[in-house]
mmCIF file of N, CA and C in Angstrom:
data_model
loop_
_atom_site.group_PDB
_atom_site.id
_atom_site.type_symbol
_atom_site.label_atom_id
_atom_site.label_comp_id
_atom_site.label_asym_id
_atom_site.label_seq_id
_atom_site.Cartn_x
_atom_site.Cartn_y
_atom_site.Cartn_z
ATOM 1 N N MET A 1 0.725 -1.295 -0.107
ATOM 2 C CA MET A 1 0.120 -0.016 0.067
ATOM 3 C C MET A 1 0.845 1.255 0.100
ATOM 4 N N SER A 2 0.809 2.221 -0.680
ATOM 5 C CA SER A 2 1.480 3.154 -1.003
ATOM 6 C C SER A 2 1.037 4.544 0.189
ATOM 7 N N PRO A 3 1.954 5.238 0.372
ATOM 8 C CA PRO A 3 1.414 6.015 2.039
ATOM 9 C C PRO A 3 0.400 7.029 1.642
ATOM 10 N N LEU A 4 -0.542 7.195 2.145
ATOM 11 C CA LEU A 4 -1.558 8.082 2.022
ATOM 12 C C LEU A 4 -1.149 9.432 2.361
ATOM 13 N N THR A 5 -1.746 10.377 1.629
ATOM 14 C CA THR A 5 -1.725 11.998 1.646
ATOM 15 C C THR A 5 -2.816 12.229 2.751
ATOM 16 N N TRP A 6 -2.512 12.630 3.471
ATOM 17 C CA TRP A 6 -3.274 13.326 4.698
ATOM 18 C C TRP A 6 -3.752 14.693 4.607
ATOM 19 N N GLN A 7 -4.882 14.921 4.666
ATOM 20 C CA GLN A 7 -5.423 16.517 4.358
ATOM 21 C C GLN A 7 -6.175 16.613 6.009
ATOM 22 N N LYS A 8 -5.958 18.106 6.186
ATOM 23 C CA LYS A 8 -7.183 18.443 7.551
ATOM 24 C C LYS A 8 -7.810 20.056 6.834
ATOM 25 N N SER A 9 -8.556 20.229 7.640
ATOM 26 C CA SER A 9 -9.681 21.012 7.255
ATOM 27 C C SER A 9 -8.966 22.497 7.263
ATOM 28 N N SER A 10 -9.309 23.458 6.328
ATOM 29 C CA SER A 10 -8.620 24.812 6.262
ATOM 30 C C SER A 10 -9.035 25.768 7.433
ATOM 31 N N PHE A 11 -10.095 25.220 8.226
ATOM 32 C CA PHE A 11 -10.290 26.106 9.095
ATOM 33 C C PHE A 11 -9.682 25.506 10.508
ATOM 34 N N SER A 12 -9.041 24.490 10.363
ATOM 35 C CA SER A 12 -7.965 24.111 11.400
ATOM 36 C C SER A 12 -6.938 25.254 11.958
ATOM 37 N N GLU A 13 -6.644 25.597 13.345
ATOM 38 C CA GLU A 13 -5.797 26.373 13.537
ATOM 39 C C GLU A 13 -4.378 25.777 12.997
ATOM 40 N N ALA A 14 -3.468 26.657 12.728
ATOM 41 C CA ALA A 14 -1.881 26.283 12.468
ATOM 42 C C ALA A 14 -1.595 25.582 13.553
ATOM 43 N N GLY A 15 -1.090 24.322 13.991
ATOM 44 C CA GLY A 15 -0.242 23.852 14.958
ATOM 45 C C GLY A 15 -1.156 22.897 15.648
ATOM 46 N N ALA A 16 -2.472 23.212 15.760
ATOM 47 C CA ALA A 16 -3.697 22.372 16.475
ATOM 48 C C ALA A 16 -3.309 20.663 16.285
ATOM 49 N N ASP A 17 -3.349 20.277 17.516
ATOM 50 C CA ASP A 17 -3.169 18.938 17.362
ATOM 51 C C ASP A 17 -4.556 17.993 17.437
ATOM 52 N N THR A 18 -5.790 18.676 17.428
ATOM 53 C CA THR A 18 -7.221 18.111 17.684
ATOM 54 C C THR A 18 -8.129 18.587 16.280
ATOM 55 N N CYS A 19 -7.445 17.852 15.412
ATOM 56 C CA CYS A 19 -8.220 17.900 14.008
ATOM 57 C C CYS A 19 -8.583 16.281 13.551
ATOM 58 N N ILE A 20 -9.449 16.426 12.780
ATOM 59 C CA ILE A 20 -9.745 15.067 12.033
ATOM 60 C C ILE A 20 -9.161 15.405 10.631
ATOM 61 N N GLU A 21 -8.400 14.334 10.035
ATOM 62 C CA GLU A 21 -7.608 14.385 9.157
ATOM 63 C C GLU A 21 -8.410 13.433 8.246
ATOM 64 N N VAL A 22 -8.323 13.604 6.905
ATOM 65 C CA VAL A 22 -9.081 12.602 5.954
ATOM 66 C C VAL A 22 -7.981 12.279 4.692
ATOM 67 N N ALA A 23 -7.760 11.004 4.317
ATOM 68 C CA ALA A 23 -6.676 10.434 3.219
ATOM 69 C C ALA A 23 -7.874 9.494 2.443
ATOM 70 N N ALA A 24 -7.551 9.218 1.163
ATOM 71 C CA ALA A 24 -8.156 8.234 0.565
ATOM 72 C C ALA A 24 -7.030 7.623 -0.405
ATOM 73 N N ALA A 25 -7.539 6.579 -0.113
ATOM 74 C CA ALA A 25 -6.554 5.607 -1.122
ATOM 75 C C ALA A 25 -6.704 5.100 -2.431
ATOM 76 N N PRO A 26 -5.995 4.648 -3.289
ATOM 77 C CA PRO A 26 -6.244 5.015 -4.736
ATOM 78 C C PRO A 26 -7.424 4.171 -5.104
ATOM 79 N N THR A 27 -7.987 3.003 -4.345
ATOM 80 C CA THR A 27 -9.086 2.536 -4.438
ATOM 81 C C THR A 27 -10.528 3.458 -3.978
ATOM 82 N N GLN A 28 -10.041 4.666 -3.585
ATOM 83 C CA GLN A 28 -11.286 5.222 -2.958
ATOM 84 C C GLN A 28 -11.715 5.276 -1.868
ATOM 85 N N THR A 29 -10.878 4.385 -0.937
ATOM 86 C CA THR A 29 -11.482 3.944 0.267
ATOM 87 C C THR A 29 -10.744 5.296 1.401
ATOM 88 N N PRO A 30 -12.023 6.139 1.770
ATOM 89 C CA PRO A 30 -11.956 6.776 2.735
ATOM 90 C C PRO A 30 -11.220 6.453 3.967
ATOM 91 N N HIS A 31 -10.277 7.337 4.539
ATOM 92 C CA HIS A 31 -9.439 6.671 5.754
ATOM 93 C C HIS A 31 -9.404 8.326 6.819
ATOM 94 N N LEU A 32 -9.935 8.210 8.185
ATOM 95 C CA LEU A 32 -10.024 8.826 9.183
ATOM 96 C C LEU A 32 -9.064 9.041 10.158
ATOM 97 N N ARG A 33 -8.353 9.785 10.897
ATOM 98 C CA ARG A 33 -7.677 9.897 11.907
ATOM 99 C C ARG A 33 -7.908 10.893 12.669
ATOM 100 N N GLU A 34 -7.598 10.869 14.035
ATOM 101 C CA GLU A 34 -7.165 12.087 14.889
ATOM 102 C C GLU A 34 -5.950 12.480 14.757
ATOM 103 N N SER A 35 -5.575 14.036 14.707
ATOM 104 C CA SER A 35 -4.096 14.274 14.582
ATOM 105 C C SER A 35 -3.344 14.418 15.739
ATOM 106 N N ASP A 36 -3.800 14.200 16.696
ATOM 107 C CA ASP A 36 -3.112 13.924 18.074
ATOM 108 C C ASP A 36 -2.830 12.082 18.189
ATOM 109 N N ASN A 37 -3.031 11.518 17.485
ATOM 110 C CA ASN A 37 -3.206 10.340 17.570
ATOM 111 C C ASN A 37 -3.113 9.829 16.325
ATOM 112 N N PRO A 38 -2.230 9.730 15.314
ATOM 113 C CA PRO A 38 -1.979 9.314 13.995
ATOM 114 C C PRO A 38 -1.886 7.799 13.624
ATOM 115 N N THR A 39 -1.367 7.080 14.445
ATOM 116 C CA THR A 39 -1.444 5.883 14.437
ATOM 117 C C THR A 39 -2.486 4.909 14.431
ATOM 118 N N THR A 40 -3.775 5.773 14.853
ATOM 119 C CA THR A 40 -5.284 4.978 14.852
ATOM 120 C C THR A 40 -5.995 5.387 13.569
ATOM 121 N N VAL A 41 -6.367 4.682 12.860
ATOM 122 C CA VAL A 41 -6.701 4.829 11.464
ATOM 123 C C VAL A 41 -8.141 4.425 11.552
ATOM 124 N N LEU A 42 -9.376 5.107 11.247
ATOM 125 C CA LEU A 42 -10.707 4.491 10.803
ATOM 126 C C LEU A 42 -10.847 4.059 9.653
ATOM 127 N N THR A 43 -10.858 3.396 8.635
ATOM 128 C CA THR A 43 -11.346 3.241 7.649
ATOM 129 C C THR A 43 -12.799 2.672 7.279
ATOM 130 N N THR A 44 -13.340 3.523 6.418
ATOM 131 C CA THR A 44 -14.870 3.401 5.870
ATOM 132 C C THR A 44 -15.292 3.376 4.646
ATOM 133 N N THR A 45 -16.424 3.146 4.168
ATOM 134 C CA THR A 45 -16.745 3.270 2.777
ATOM 135 C C THR A 45 -17.473 4.585 2.669
ATOM 136 N N PRO A 46 -17.097 5.157 0.891
ATOM 137 C CA PRO A 46 -17.818 6.258 0.617
ATOM 138 C C PRO A 46 -19.230 6.553 1.447
ATOM 139 N N ALA A 47 -19.960 5.572 1.076
ATOM 140 C CA ALA A 47 -21.270 5.935 1.272
ATOM 141 C C ALA A 47 -21.438 6.300 2.885
ATOM 142 N N ALA A 48 -20.955 5.405 3.762
ATOM 143 C CA ALA A 48 -20.894 5.709 5.283
ATOM 144 C C ALA A 48 -20.061 7.083 5.626
ATOM 145 N N LEU A 49 -19.273 7.504 4.509
ATOM 146 C CA LEU A 49 -18.698 8.640 5.262
ATOM 147 C C LEU A 49 -19.374 9.599 4.663
ATOM 148 N N ARG A 50 -20.361 9.628 3.760
ATOM 149 C CA ARG A 50 -21.252 10.853 2.843
ATOM 150 C C ARG A 50 -22.409 10.878 3.991
ATOM 151 N N ALA A 51 -22.690 9.564 4.684
ATOM 152 C CA ALA A 51 -23.991 9.628 5.575
ATOM 153 C C ALA A 51 -23.641 10.110 6.886
ATOM 154 N N LEU A 52 -22.218 9.942 7.307
ATOM 155 C CA LEU A 52 -21.570 10.810 8.324
ATOM 156 C C LEU A 52 -21.811 12.397 8.081
ATOM 157 N N LEU A 53 -21.405 12.588 7.200
ATOM 158 C CA LEU A 53 -21.237 14.255 6.794
ATOM 159 C C LEU A 53 -22.341 14.872 6.534
ATOM 160 N N ARG A 54 -23.528 14.028 6.178
ATOM 161 C CA ARG A 54 -24.843 14.590 5.651
ATOM 162 C C ARG A 54 -25.607 14.734 7.050
ATOM 163 N N GLY A 55 -25.252 13.967 8.182
ATOM 164 C CA GLY A 55 -25.642 13.765 9.403
ATOM 165 C C GLY A 55 -25.270 15.037 10.243
ATOM 166 N N ILE A 56 -23.911 14.997 10.007
ATOM 167 C CA ILE A 56 -23.204 16.297 10.844
ATOM 168 C C ILE A 56 -23.749 17.769 10.150
ATOM 169 N N LYS A 57 -23.992 17.951 8.988
ATOM 170 C CA LYS A 57 -24.325 19.115 8.487
ATOM 171 C C LYS A 57 -25.999 19.332 8.904
ATOM 172 N N ALA A 58 -26.596 18.279 9.118
ATOM 173 C CA ALA A 58 -27.915 18.405 9.551
ATOM 174 C C ALA A 58 -28.209 18.619 10.911
ATOM 175 N N GLY A 59 -27.121 18.632 11.380
ATOM 176 C CA GLY A 59 -27.091 18.702 13.003
ATOM 177 C C GLY A 59 -27.659 17.294 13.657
ATOM 178 N N VAL A 60 -27.478 16.283 12.899
ATOM 179 C CA VAL A 60 -28.394 15.124 13.705
ATOM 180 C C VAL A 60 -27.563 14.713 14.825
ATOM 181 N N GLY A 61 -28.208 14.725 16.276
ATOM 182 C CA GLY A 61 -27.290 14.342 17.335
ATOM 183 C C GLY A 61 -26.856 15.596 17.964
ATOM 184 N N ALA A 62 -26.962 16.701 17.654
ATOM 185 C CA ALA A 62 -26.445 17.544 18.102
ATOM 186 C C ALA A 62 -26.858 18.243 19.418
ATOM 187 N N GLY A 63 -25.967 18.392 20.177
ATOM 188 C CA GLY A 63 -25.946 18.471 21.964
ATOM 189 C C GLY A 63 -26.219 17.125 22.679
ATOM 190 N N ALA A 64 -26.296 16.046 22.088
ATOM 191 C CA ALA A 64 -26.785 15.102 22.360
ATOM 192 C C ALA A 64 -25.275 14.213 22.893
ATOM 193 N N GLY A 65 -24.313 14.466 22.248
ATOM 194 C CA GLY A 65 -23.213 13.552 22.574
ATOM 195 C C GLY A 65 -22.797 12.786 21.279
ATOM 196 N N PHE A 66 -21.742 12.229 20.826
ATOM 197 C CA PHE A 66 -21.241 11.421 19.828
ATOM 198 C C PHE A 66 -22.580 10.215 19.572
ATOM 199 N N GLY A 67 -22.831 10.197 18.161
ATOM 200 C CA GLY A 67 -23.781 9.515 17.705
ATOM 201 C C GLY A 67 -25.153 9.402 18.090
ATOM 202 N N GLY A 68 -25.425 10.852 18.730
ATOM 203 C CA GLY A 68 -26.683 11.034 18.973
ATOM 204 C C GLY A 68 -27.089 10.300 20.556
ATOM 205 N N VAL A 69 -25.974 9.963 21.079
ATOM 206 C CA VAL A 69 -26.406 9.055 22.412
ATOM 207 C C VAL A 69 -25.845 10.057 23.474
ATOM 208 N N ALA A 70 -26.708 10.455 24.505
ATOM 209 C CA ALA A 70 -26.685 11.398 25.487
ATOM 210 C C ALA A 70 -25.335 11.041 26.260
ATOM 211 N N PRO A 71 -24.335 11.932 26.770
ATOM 212 C CA PRO A 71 -23.048 11.322 27.516
ATOM 213 C C PRO A 71 -23.970 11.028 29.119
ATOM 214 N N ARG A 72 -23.216 10.169 29.387
ATOM 215 C CA ARG A 72 -23.415 9.862 30.946
ATOM 216 C C ARG A 72 -22.982 10.800 32.108
#
């Protein structure tokens, strides 16, 4: 597997280590990681990533915690 080219949002502060980074493999498989823990990588499908982004933009689960589940 060739090395991935990671990108983070242009809205991220310079030098900030609390950003989500995204990379796509040659197969178009999306990969996500937290910039302060770059060795842990989440691999998903394009459809699942689209659904996640649609939900975030729509505010699904807003104020309820991760995944729409209220924090304990």
